[in-house]
Amino acid sequence: MTSEEILLREALLLGIEIKLFWFVALLYGICFIVGIAYLISSNNDIGRKLTLGLRITVVVHTILILFRTVEGMRPPFQNLYETLSWFAWFANATYLYAQSRWREVHLPGFIISGIAMAACLYSLFTRSPVIAPLPPALQSPWYEAHVITAFLAYAVFVVSFSVEVCYVRFKTPAEECPGIFGHIDEDFHRWTHRLVLFGFPFLTFAVFSGAAWANDAWGRYWSWDPKETWSLITWTVYAVYLHTKAIGKWKDTPASVINVLGFICMIMTFLGVNWLVKLFGIPSLHAYAV
Amino acid sequence: MLMLYRLFSSLKTSVYVLSFICVIFLIGTIFPQGENIEDYIEAGGKYVSIVRALDFLDIFMSPLFLFAVAVLLVNLAVCLYDRFRIFLKIKRTLIDFERLKSHPAVLRFRKDDIEKRLGKAGFSFKTGMKDAALPGIRIYEKGIQYWWLSWFYHVGIILAISGFFLTALFAFEKDVLLYPGKPETISLYSKETRWNKILEKAGIELQEKRAGDEYVLTLEEFRTEYYQGLKLDYPKAKLERLALGLGVKKLQLSEKQFSYMPKMWLTRFEVKAPDGRLLDAELWVNKPFRTGGLTLYQMGYEQKAELSANGKLIDTEARVPFHVKDVKGKFVLGTVKSGVLFRKDGTTEEIKPVTTVYYIPEEAPSSREALGELSFGGKINAKGVVFKFKDYKEGSYLSYRKDPGVRLVEIACWFVFLGLFVRSLGAWYRVQYAVENEVAYVLISTRGILADKDRIIKKLES
Ligand code: HEM
């Protein structure tokens, strides 16, 4: 095939893929609406539909990711367009795995579908879908390791966050079980800790591999730029969370609050602090790259 | 003293200290780091007195931050010492039999070979108690003792922080621009490290240069390679993107079909080491060149071009505006595209060097009007000027660095990561067990995500 024909074929495949990606975003959107209905009605039949919806979506989403893998002849982890999709997929898959252990608890699916939909739409609206070869600065094995582990950790933390929120908001004493929205009890809550414990080594590796990559690319493994510092804040907040889980008196509500704080820090690592800088009237002499 | 010891060996203290450090990190992301206080005031920055007093513009070297980190280090050290003493003579406290029997999680088996089964499943005996009145309790364990893993990665954190400080005190970084036929001398010694500045402040006089630390670099080749990147007419507007998703609009290749995507910037050069040895060196982005304590990195490149404008020679640099005599406004050259293009079909093509000439009107110095492409040896006529592209040179822009902390940080990070990984994901089991009237009472506790209690129960049951 000539270069021109290859370029035409790439454009054609990309057209199909974009439609599939929009369809996945739509499926998450539908799940989110079912989630709202569940929240309003407290009807467990609707809750089951929400979980079923997320199961169908994870299958379609897997097809999308495989399609892009074949299209680009490499795993799709190389830019924000791809990693946001992979993040949504991983959050959903992790949630469904955990959910299979709780049987009648469906509520966190509401939060998961909302976040997954937001990630897909952010990717579709703001990023270019072109499968481009990597620019020199990103050609490092550290880069891929960095991106994969960071988003894997983030996805797991999102699930932990959604479980935490449901627990804090809807926990019921054991004797009243099955309680509203299924049986939200201590055992269910223990999952937040397990999930963070699972995600934390990956987040650690993400920070470490980011520094190792910076060290190879421009020789300075740490420059305290806002993005780096926010990733360190997120890491430290989750370390604090794990510590509070080991302190008898703090392992309930204080730990829950810190877990939610960890999630907020994670979002800040993404979105930056420009608005905070404006809020405090501080001249941002350094631009913050998202 | 005892109170201080208790304070510093407490997990609660670590939560407070880490939270405080987070607040300092946060301040470091809000206030522009490394800026001058005068520039900050001029830009309308608020809270000037507190910013000045607490060093908010260099917060990661401020006394406040150093103090917090020092407290964390003491906290870690005392905590590790305390746990070390406990772990060395760890006594597995045996649960009393009645409590075991009535424990909500206790399992009952009618088996007399539980110990054999535990042995087969990889458990080893740790301790036991024979009591004349009550059945004896025995403890079996399997897996790496998680408390030691925890201990080791906390040691790793101390090492990582120490490495950070080595970097902060002794590392330095400079850059060098290499043009063909123009050797440059660089040195592994710098007066500018934080440590040397502290020494100077203390009145110690330092040398400007140090013989035996100098390297001479001579550029042999700088090369740029490009890929063909797909170029689409991909809309920016959200609604148009949605239309693409719905199939209302079709995705189109742009007229140019592809763009030149940088693939690699490569520098080949010769290094003359302080001992006179000559080394052939090659580096590119993400692949630095290391020799002795020196590391060189590819940062970018610079391009010098020779033009003639209405017959007069002009020496200029890509992206740096220049004047043409008797013409209002300024001109500027874009990057000179040269090197090799790797085409989609697997072939390569030598790119004929080409640049774009832009005009900058006097009344709008931030705008750029593209006047056309100017290829090497060619000419264009615009704004009443005939530009000819006579010659150009590319210089490789490298940075070099000496950092005695980086190895320590690297080793420490592996320590922390591997320790955490095995601790969190690995599997550790403890079985407490006693027999009464042919019924075995078994209490299983686990640590680590991969610990599978049900599997052990099956092994004891089957
Ligand atoms: C940057 C600082 C620190 C980080 C990132 C960190 C990280 C962690 C993490 C992730 C855990 C939970 C995993 C596990 O249960 O083994 C943990 C547990 C623990 N940490 Fe830290 N830590 C830090 C500082 C400290 C300090 C200063 C102390 C001193 C009091 C401390 C004492 C402990 C103890 C005793 C545990 C064990 C809890 C248990 O076994 O359940 N840590 N640490």
GROMACS .gro file of N, CA and C in nm, chain A residues 1-4 6-8 10-11 14-15 18-19 22 124-130 132-140 142 194 197-198 200-202 204-205 208 213 215-222 224 226 229-230 232-233 236-237 240 243-244 246-247 250 273 276-277 280-283 285-286, chain B residues 11-12 14-16 18-19 22 25-26 29-33 35 40 43-47 60 65 154 163-164 167 173 227-228 230 232 234 238 241-242 244-245 247 251 253 257-258 261-265 285-286 288 290 297-299 343-345 401 403 406 409-410 413-414 416-417 420-421 424-425 449:
model
  435
    1MET      N    1   0.084  -0.122   0.000
    1MET     CA    2   0.000   0.000   0.000
    1MET      C    3   0.087   0.126   0.000
    2THR      N    4   0.043   0.227  -0.070
    2THR     CA    5   0.120   0.353  -0.069
    2THR      C    6   0.089   0.429   0.062
    3SER      N    7   0.172   0.525   0.091
    3SER     CA    8   0.150   0.605   0.213
    3SER      C    9   0.013   0.671   0.210
    4GLU      N   10  -0.028   0.719   0.090
    4GLU     CA   11  -0.157   0.789   0.079
    4GLU      C   12  -0.273   0.693   0.112
    6ILE      N   13  -0.255   0.426   0.298
    6ILE     CA   14  -0.251   0.396   0.442
    6ILE      C   15  -0.317   0.509   0.520
    7LEU      N   16  -0.288   0.633   0.481
    7LEU     CA   17  -0.346   0.747   0.552
    7LEU      C   18  -0.499   0.748   0.538
    8LEU      N   19  -0.547   0.715   0.418
    8LEU     CA   20  -0.692   0.711   0.395
    8LEU      C   21  -0.757   0.602   0.481
   10GLU      N   22  -0.645   0.481   0.760
   10GLU     CA   23  -0.641   0.525   0.901
   10GLU      C   24  -0.757   0.619   0.932
   11ALA      N   25  -0.784   0.710   0.838
   11ALA     CA   26  -0.893   0.807   0.860
   11ALA      C   27  -1.027   0.734   0.866
   14LEU      N   28  -1.063   0.547   1.193
   14LEU     CA   29  -1.082   0.642   1.301
   14LEU      C   30  -1.226   0.690   1.307
   15GLY      N   31  -1.285   0.709   1.189
   15GLY     CA   32  -1.425   0.751   1.181
   15GLY      C   33  -1.515   0.650   1.251
   18ILE      N   34  -1.453   0.658   1.638
   18ILE     CA   35  -1.512   0.773   1.708
   18ILE      C   36  -1.660   0.748   1.736
   19LYS      N   37  -1.729   0.689   1.635
   19LYS     CA   38  -1.873   0.661   1.656
   19LYS      C   39  -1.892   0.563   1.772
   22TRP      N   40  -1.844   0.738   2.102
   22TRP     CA   41  -1.963   0.815   2.140
   22TRP      C   42  -2.072   0.723   2.192
  124LEU      N   43  -1.357   1.306   2.437
  124LEU     CA   44  -1.413   1.330   2.303
  124LEU      C   45  -1.420   1.479   2.269
  125PHE      N   46  -1.451   1.561   2.370
  125PHE     CA   47  -1.468   1.704   2.343
  125PHE      C   48  -1.337   1.781   2.335
  126THR      N   49  -1.238   1.737   2.411
  126THR     CA   50  -1.120   1.825   2.422
  126THR      C   51  -0.993   1.768   2.360
  127ARG      N   52  -0.992   1.641   2.324
  127ARG     CA   53  -0.865   1.582   2.275
  127ARG      C   54  -0.878   1.539   2.130
  128SER      N   55  -0.762   1.528   2.065
  128SER     CA   56  -0.763   1.480   1.927
  128SER      C   57  -0.755   1.327   1.927
  129PRO      N   58  -0.835   1.263   1.842
  129PRO     CA   59  -0.836   1.116   1.842
  129PRO      C   60  -0.726   1.055   1.757
  130VAL      N   61  -0.651   1.138   1.685
  130VAL     CA   62  -0.554   1.083   1.589
  130VAL      C   63  -0.454   0.991   1.658
  132ALA      N   64  -0.125   0.908   1.674
  132ALA     CA   65  -0.001   0.967   1.624
  132ALA      C   66   0.118   0.893   1.684
  133PRO      N   67   0.226   0.887   1.608
  133PRO     CA   68   0.347   0.832   1.670
  133PRO      C   69   0.391   0.922   1.785
  134LEU      N   70   0.462   0.867   1.878
  134LEU     CA   71   0.499   0.946   1.996
  134LEU      C   72   0.607   1.049   1.965
  135PRO      N   73   0.593   1.170   2.017
  135PRO     CA   74   0.701   1.268   2.001
  135PRO      C   75   0.822   1.225   2.083
  136PRO      N   76   0.941   1.277   2.051
  136PRO     CA   77   1.063   1.230   2.117
  136PRO      C   78   1.054   1.228   2.270
  137ALA      N   79   0.995   1.332   2.329
  137ALA     CA   80   0.996   1.339   2.476
  137ALA      C   81   0.920   1.224   2.539
  138LEU      N   82   0.823   1.168   2.466
  138LEU     CA   83   0.741   1.062   2.526
  138LEU      C   84   0.791   0.922   2.491
  139GLN      N   85   0.899   0.915   2.410
  139GLN     CA   86   0.947   0.782   2.373
  139GLN      C   87   1.036   0.723   2.482
  140SER      N   88   0.970   0.674   2.588
  140SER     CA   89   1.047   0.614   2.695
  140SER      C   90   0.962   0.503   2.755
  142TRP      N   91   0.951   0.425   3.045
  142TRP     CA   92   0.899   0.479   3.172
  142TRP      C   93   0.766   0.548   3.152
  194ARG      N   94  -0.947  -0.208   5.122
  194ARG     CA   95  -0.882  -0.305   5.034
  194ARG      C   96  -0.846  -0.242   4.900
  197LEU      N   97  -0.559  -0.001   4.936
  197LEU     CA   98  -0.438  -0.079   4.959
  197LEU      C   99  -0.388  -0.140   4.828
  198PHE      N  100  -0.480  -0.176   4.742
  198PHE     CA  101  -0.444  -0.230   4.611
  198PHE      C  102  -0.387  -0.119   4.521
  200PHE      N  103  -0.259   0.180   4.604
  200PHE     CA  104  -0.149   0.263   4.653
  200PHE      C  105  -0.010   0.224   4.596
  201PRO      N  106   0.026   0.095   4.591
  201PRO     CA  107   0.156   0.063   4.532
  201PRO      C  108   0.164   0.106   4.385
  202PHE      N  109   0.051   0.101   4.314
  202PHE     CA  110   0.054   0.144   4.174
  202PHE      C  111   0.072   0.295   4.164
  204THR      N  112   0.228   0.468   4.383
  204THR     CA  113   0.369   0.488   4.420
  204THR      C  114   0.457   0.467   4.298
  205PHE      N  115   0.427   0.360   4.224
  205PHE     CA  116   0.508   0.333   4.105
  205PHE      C  117   0.487   0.443   4.000
  208PHE      N  118   0.701   0.732   4.100
  208PHE     CA  119   0.841   0.693   4.083
  208PHE      C  120   0.879   0.687   3.934
  213TRP      N  121   1.139   0.888   3.446
  213TRP     CA  122   1.126   0.934   3.307
  213TRP      C  123   1.183   1.077   3.295
  215ASN      N  124   1.400   1.206   3.473
  215ASN     CA  125   1.545   1.197   3.491
  215ASN      C  126   1.615   1.159   3.360
  216ASP      N  127   1.552   1.071   3.284
  216ASP     CA  128   1.610   1.033   3.155
  216ASP      C  129   1.591   1.141   3.049
  217ALA      N  130   1.475   1.206   3.055
  217ALA     CA  131   1.443   1.301   2.948
  217ALA      C  132   1.517   1.433   2.965
  218TRP      N  133   1.515   1.489   3.083
  218TRP     CA  134   1.586   1.616   3.098
  218TRP      C  135   1.669   1.628   3.226
  219GLY      N  136   1.693   1.515   3.288
  219GLY     CA  137   1.797   1.514   3.390
  219GLY      C  138   1.755   1.558   3.527
  220ARG      N  139   1.635   1.610   3.539
  220ARG     CA  140   1.595   1.651   3.673
  220ARG      C  141   1.477   1.566   3.712
  221TYR      N  142   1.495   1.480   3.813
  221TYR     CA  143   1.387   1.386   3.842
  221TYR      C  144   1.271   1.451   3.915
  222TRP      N  145   1.296   1.565   3.973
  222TRP     CA  146   1.187   1.634   4.042
  222TRP      C  147   1.203   1.784   4.030
  224TRP      N  148   0.934   2.011   4.126
  224TRP     CA  149   0.829   2.075   4.205
  224TRP      C  150   0.735   2.157   4.118
  226PRO      N  151   0.365   2.230   3.955
  226PRO     CA  152   0.238   2.205   4.025
  226PRO      C  153   0.182   2.064   4.001
  229THR      N  154   0.373   1.824   4.215
  229THR     CA  155   0.343   1.844   4.356
  229THR      C  156   0.204   1.790   4.390
  230TRP      N  157   0.109   1.810   4.298
  230TRP     CA  158  -0.025   1.757   4.324
  230TRP      C  159  -0.025   1.605   4.329
  232LEU      N  160   0.212   1.429   4.436
  232LEU     CA  161   0.270   1.397   4.566
  232LEU      C  162   0.167   1.420   4.678
  233ILE      N  163   0.086   1.525   4.662
  233ILE     CA  164  -0.020   1.549   4.763
  233ILE      C  165  -0.116   1.430   4.764
  236THR      N  166   0.042   1.139   4.930
  236THR     CA  167   0.054   1.156   5.075
  236THR      C  168  -0.083   1.142   5.143
  237VAL      N  169  -0.187   1.197   5.080
  237VAL     CA  170  -0.320   1.188   5.141
  237VAL      C  171  -0.363   1.041   5.151
  240VAL      N  172  -0.186   0.890   5.434
  240VAL     CA  173  -0.252   0.930   5.559
  240VAL      C  174  -0.375   0.843   5.581
  243HIS      N  175  -0.281   0.512   5.710
  243HIS     CA  176  -0.241   0.522   5.851
  243HIS      C  177  -0.363   0.532   5.942
  244THR      N  178  -0.461   0.615   5.901
  244THR     CA  179  -0.578   0.630   5.989
  244THR      C  180  -0.652   0.498   6.001
  246ALA      N  181  -0.516   0.230   6.045
  246ALA     CA  182  -0.447   0.148   6.145
  246ALA      C  183  -0.461   0.207   6.286
  247ILE      N  184  -0.538   0.318   6.295
  247ILE     CA  185  -0.557   0.379   6.427
  247ILE      C  186  -0.701   0.354   6.471
  250TRP      N  187  -0.972   0.625   6.468
  250TRP     CA  188  -0.986   0.705   6.346
  250TRP      C  189  -1.028   0.626   6.224
  273VAL      N  190  -0.458   2.394   3.933
  273VAL     CA  191  -0.491   2.485   4.043
  273VAL      C  192  -0.515   2.627   3.995
  276LEU      N  193  -0.776   2.801   4.175
  276LEU     CA  194  -0.741   2.828   4.314
  276LEU      C  195  -0.652   2.952   4.321
  277VAL      N  196  -0.560   2.958   4.225
  277VAL     CA  197  -0.468   3.071   4.217
  277VAL      C  198  -0.548   3.200   4.197
  280PHE      N  199  -0.740   3.313   4.515
  280PHE     CA  200  -0.659   3.381   4.617
  280PHE      C  201  -0.592   3.508   4.564
  281GLY      N  202  -0.616   3.538   4.436
  281GLY     CA  203  -0.558   3.659   4.378
  281GLY      C  204  -0.406   3.653   4.369
  282ILE      N  205  -0.356   3.535   4.336
  282ILE     CA  206  -0.211   3.521   4.328
  282ILE      C  207  -0.168   3.521   4.181
  283PRO      N  208  -0.074   3.605   4.144
  283PRO     CA  209  -0.034   3.607   4.003
  283PRO      C  210   0.033   3.475   3.968
  285LEU      N  211   0.262   3.325   3.774
  285LEU     CA  212   0.371   3.355   3.679
  285LEU      C  213   0.408   3.230   3.601
  286HIS      N  214   0.380   3.113   3.659
  286HIS     CA  215   0.403   2.987   3.588
  286HIS      C  216   0.271   2.933   3.539
  301LEU      N  217   0.170   0.666   6.565
  301LEU     CA  218   0.117   0.673   6.429
  301LEU      C  219   0.035   0.801   6.410
  302LYS      N  220  -0.027   0.846   6.520
  302LYS     CA  221  -0.108   0.968   6.511
  302LYS      C  222  -0.020   1.087   6.474
  304SER      N  223   0.242   1.083   6.298
  304SER     CA  224   0.274   1.078   6.154
  304SER      C  225   0.158   1.131   6.072
  305VAL      N  226   0.036   1.106   6.115
  305VAL     CA  227  -0.081   1.158   6.042
  305VAL      C  228  -0.080   1.311   6.045
  306TYR      N  229  -0.055   1.368   6.164
  306TYR     CA  230  -0.051   1.514   6.175
  306TYR      C  231   0.062   1.573   6.090
  308LEU      N  232   0.226   1.442   5.832
  308LEU     CA  233   0.203   1.426   5.687
  308LEU      C  234   0.095   1.524   5.639
  309SER      N  235  -0.007   1.547   5.721
  309SER     CA  236  -0.112   1.642   5.681
  309SER      C  237  -0.055   1.783   5.672
  312CYS      N  238   0.136   1.819   5.361
  312CYS     CA  239   0.045   1.835   5.247
  312CYS      C  240   0.004   1.981   5.230
  315PHE      N  241   0.282   2.155   5.065
  315PHE     CA  242   0.281   2.120   4.922
  315PHE      C  243   0.179   2.207   4.849
  316LEU      N  244   0.061   2.217   4.910
  316LEU     CA  245  -0.048   2.293   4.847
  316LEU      C  246  -0.006   2.438   4.825
  319THR      N  247   0.198   2.482   4.530
  319THR     CA  248   0.135   2.476   4.398
  319THR      C  249   0.060   2.605   4.366
  320ILE      N  250   0.034   2.684   4.471
  320ILE     CA  251  -0.043   2.807   4.448
  320ILE      C  252   0.050   2.925   4.419
  321PHE      N  253   0.158   2.934   4.496
  321PHE     CA  254   0.249   3.048   4.477
  321PHE      C  255   0.357   3.012   4.376
  322PRO      N  256   0.388   3.105   4.286
  322PRO     CA  257   0.486   3.073   4.181
  322PRO      C  258   0.625   3.050   4.239
  323GLN      N  259   0.672   2.928   4.230
  323GLN     CA  260   0.802   2.893   4.291
  323GLN      C  261   0.919   2.946   4.209
  325GLU      N  262   1.021   3.243   4.191
  325GLU     CA  263   1.007   3.381   4.143
  325GLU      C  264   1.068   3.477   4.245
  330TYR      N  265   0.687   3.949   4.200
  330TYR     CA  266   0.558   3.906   4.256
  330TYR      C  267   0.475   4.028   4.296
  333ALA      N  268   0.353   4.215   3.994
  333ALA     CA  269   0.242   4.148   3.925
  333ALA      C  270   0.112   4.155   4.006
  334GLY      N  271   0.115   4.224   4.119
  334GLY     CA  272  -0.007   4.243   4.199
  334GLY      C  273  -0.033   4.133   4.299
  335GLY      N  274   0.071   4.060   4.335
  335GLY     CA  275   0.055   3.949   4.430
  335GLY      C  276   0.011   3.997   4.568
  336LYS      N  277  -0.073   3.915   4.631
  336LYS     CA  278  -0.124   3.953   4.763
  336LYS      C  279  -0.042   3.888   4.875
  337TYR      N  280  -0.079   3.919   4.998
  337TYR     CA  281  -0.020   3.859   5.120
  337TYR      C  282   0.133   3.872   5.123
  350PHE      N  283   0.997   2.503   4.910
  350PHE     CA  284   1.054   2.369   4.932
  350PHE      C  285   1.198   2.373   4.984
  355PHE      N  286   0.942   2.429   5.573
  355PHE     CA  287   0.934   2.297   5.511
  355PHE      C  288   1.045   2.207   5.565
  444HIS      N  289   0.933   0.167   5.507
  444HIS     CA  290   0.947   0.293   5.581
  444HIS      C  291   1.095   0.335   5.586
  453GLY      N  292   1.820   1.115   4.988
  453GLY     CA  293   1.865   1.135   4.850
  453GLY      C  294   1.820   1.270   4.796
  454PHE      N  295   1.697   1.306   4.827
  454PHE     CA  296   1.642   1.436   4.785
  454PHE      C  297   1.730   1.548   4.839
  457THR      N  298   2.057   1.576   4.655
  457THR     CA  299   2.034   1.648   4.529
  457THR      C  300   2.023   1.798   4.554
  463GLU      N  301   2.309   2.202   3.738
  463GLU     CA  302   2.264   2.176   3.601
  463GLU      C  303   2.297   2.298   3.516
  517TYR      N  304   0.818   1.157   1.142
  517TYR     CA  305   0.720   1.059   1.094
  517TYR      C  306   0.617   1.134   1.009
  518GLN      N  307   0.537   1.054   0.939
  518GLN     CA  308   0.418   1.112   0.875
  518GLN      C  309   0.303   1.097   0.974
  520LEU      N  310  -0.098   1.147   1.063
  520LEU     CA  311  -0.228   1.167   0.996
  520LEU      C  312  -0.280   1.307   1.027
  522LEU      N  313  -0.609   1.550   0.999
  522LEU     CA  314  -0.753   1.545   0.973
  522LEU      C  315  -0.815   1.683   0.980
  524TYR      N  316  -1.040   1.776   1.179
  524TYR     CA  317  -1.115   1.738   1.299
  524TYR      C  318  -1.166   1.865   1.365
  528LYS      N  319  -1.769   2.162   1.989
  528LYS     CA  320  -1.823   2.040   2.052
  528LYS      C  321  -1.938   1.980   1.972
  531ARG      N  322  -1.827   1.789   1.678
  531ARG     CA  323  -1.769   1.660   1.718
  531ARG      C  324  -1.881   1.559   1.744
  532LEU      N  325  -1.987   1.610   1.809
  532LEU     CA  326  -2.102   1.524   1.836
  532LEU      C  327  -2.163   1.476   1.704
  534LEU      N  328  -2.011   1.422   1.433
  534LEU     CA  329  -1.925   1.314   1.383
  534LEU      C  330  -1.964   1.181   1.449
  535GLY      N  331  -1.987   1.188   1.580
  535GLY     CA  332  -2.023   1.068   1.656
  535GLY      C  333  -2.155   1.011   1.612
  537GLY      N  334  -2.273   1.036   1.320
  537GLY     CA  335  -2.265   0.996   1.179
  537GLY      C  336  -2.327   1.098   1.086
  541LEU      N  337  -1.585   1.216   0.879
  541LEU     CA  338  -1.447   1.252   0.914
  541LEU      C  339  -1.364   1.262   0.785
  543LEU      N  340  -0.996   1.357   0.573
  543LEU     CA  341  -0.852   1.383   0.574
  543LEU      C  342  -0.832   1.528   0.535
  547GLN      N  343  -0.307   1.599   0.408
  547GLN     CA  344  -0.303   1.456   0.442
  547GLN      C  345  -0.214   1.419   0.560
  548PHE      N  346  -0.096   1.478   0.566
  548PHE     CA  347  -0.010   1.442   0.679
  548PHE      C  348   0.069   1.563   0.728
  551MET      N  349   0.577   1.493   1.196
  551MET     CA  350   0.580   1.474   1.341
  551MET      C  351   0.722   1.438   1.383
  552PRO      N  352   0.784   1.514   1.471
  552PRO     CA  353   0.921   1.482   1.510
  552PRO      C  354   0.933   1.341   1.566
  553LYS      N  355   1.030   1.267   1.518
  553LYS     CA  356   1.050   1.129   1.563
  553LYS      C  357   1.171   1.123   1.655
  554MET      N  358   1.274   1.198   1.617
  554MET     CA  359   1.397   1.187   1.697
  554MET      C  360   1.488   1.306   1.670
  555TRP      N  361   1.549   1.357   1.776
  555TRP     CA  362   1.659   1.452   1.762
  555TRP      C  363   1.782   1.382   1.814
  575VAL      N  364   1.672   1.238   2.280
  575VAL     CA  365   1.580   1.265   2.390
  575VAL      C  366   1.546   1.133   2.459
  576ASN      N  367   1.548   1.132   2.588
  576ASN     CA  368   1.522   1.011   2.668
  576ASN      C  369   1.635   0.910   2.667
  578PRO      N  370   2.004   0.974   2.754
  578PRO     CA  371   2.118   1.060   2.785
  578PRO      C  372   2.251   0.986   2.769
  580ARG      N  373   2.610   0.912   2.951
  580ARG     CA  374   2.671   0.921   3.083
  580ARG      C  375   2.817   0.882   3.076
  587TYR      N  376   2.214   1.562   2.830
  587TYR     CA  377   2.078   1.538   2.781
  587TYR      C  378   2.050   1.622   2.657
  588GLN      N  379   1.968   1.566   2.569
  588GLN     CA  380   1.923   1.642   2.452
  588GLN      C  381   1.805   1.730   2.493
  589MET      N  382   1.821   1.861   2.484
  589MET     CA  383   1.712   1.949   2.523
  589MET      C  384   1.636   2.004   2.402
  633ARG      N  385   0.828   0.759   0.590
  633ARG     CA  386   0.692   0.756   0.535
  633ARG      C  387   0.615   0.635   0.585
  634LYS      N  388   0.482   0.643   0.574
  634LYS     CA  389   0.395   0.535   0.622
  634LYS      C  390   0.424   0.402   0.553
  635ASP      N  391   0.465   0.409   0.425
  635ASP     CA  392   0.486   0.284   0.351
  635ASP      C  393   0.622   0.221   0.382
  691ARG      N  394   2.446   1.768   3.376
  691ARG     CA  395   2.407   1.769   3.516
  691ARG      C  396   2.495   1.675   3.597
  693ASP      N  397   2.457   1.497   3.971
  693ASP     CA  398   2.362   1.483   4.081
  693ASP      C  399   2.398   1.363   4.168
  696VAL      N  400   2.087   1.115   4.297
  696VAL     CA  401   1.991   1.042   4.215
  696VAL      C  402   1.994   0.890   4.237
  699VAL      N  403   1.814   0.800   4.562
  699VAL     CA  404   1.669   0.812   4.547
  699VAL      C  405   1.615   0.692   4.469
  700GLU      N  406   1.689   0.654   4.366
  700GLU     CA  407   1.642   0.544   4.281
  700GLU      C  408   1.633   0.414   4.362
  703CYS      N  409   1.352   0.429   4.609
  703CYS     CA  410   1.218   0.418   4.550
  703CYS      C  411   1.186   0.272   4.517
  704TRP      N  412   1.284   0.197   4.467
  704TRP     CA  413   1.260   0.054   4.441
  704TRP      C  414   1.225  -0.018   4.571
  706VAL      N  415   1.088   0.111   4.840
  706VAL     CA  416   0.954   0.149   4.885
  706VAL      C  417   0.849   0.078   4.800
  707PHE      N  418   0.870   0.084   4.668
  707PHE     CA  419   0.769   0.028   4.580
  707PHE      C  420   0.756  -0.123   4.599
  710LEU      N  421   0.602  -0.209   4.938
  710LEU     CA  422   0.458  -0.180   4.940
  710LEU      C  423   0.380  -0.281   4.858
  711PHE      N  424   0.438  -0.314   4.743
  711PHE     CA  425   0.370  -0.403   4.650
  711PHE      C  426   0.345  -0.540   4.715
  714SER      N  427   0.101  -0.509   5.015
  714SER     CA  428  -0.040  -0.488   4.984
  714SER      C  429  -0.100  -0.605   4.909
  715LEU      N  430  -0.028  -0.654   4.811
  715LEU     CA  431  -0.086  -0.757   4.727
  715LEU      C  432  -0.055  -0.899   4.774
  739ILE      N  433  -0.404  -0.840   4.971
  739ILE     CA  434  -0.517  -0.853   4.880
  739ILE      C  435  -0.531  -0.997   4.829
   0.00000   0.00000   0.00000
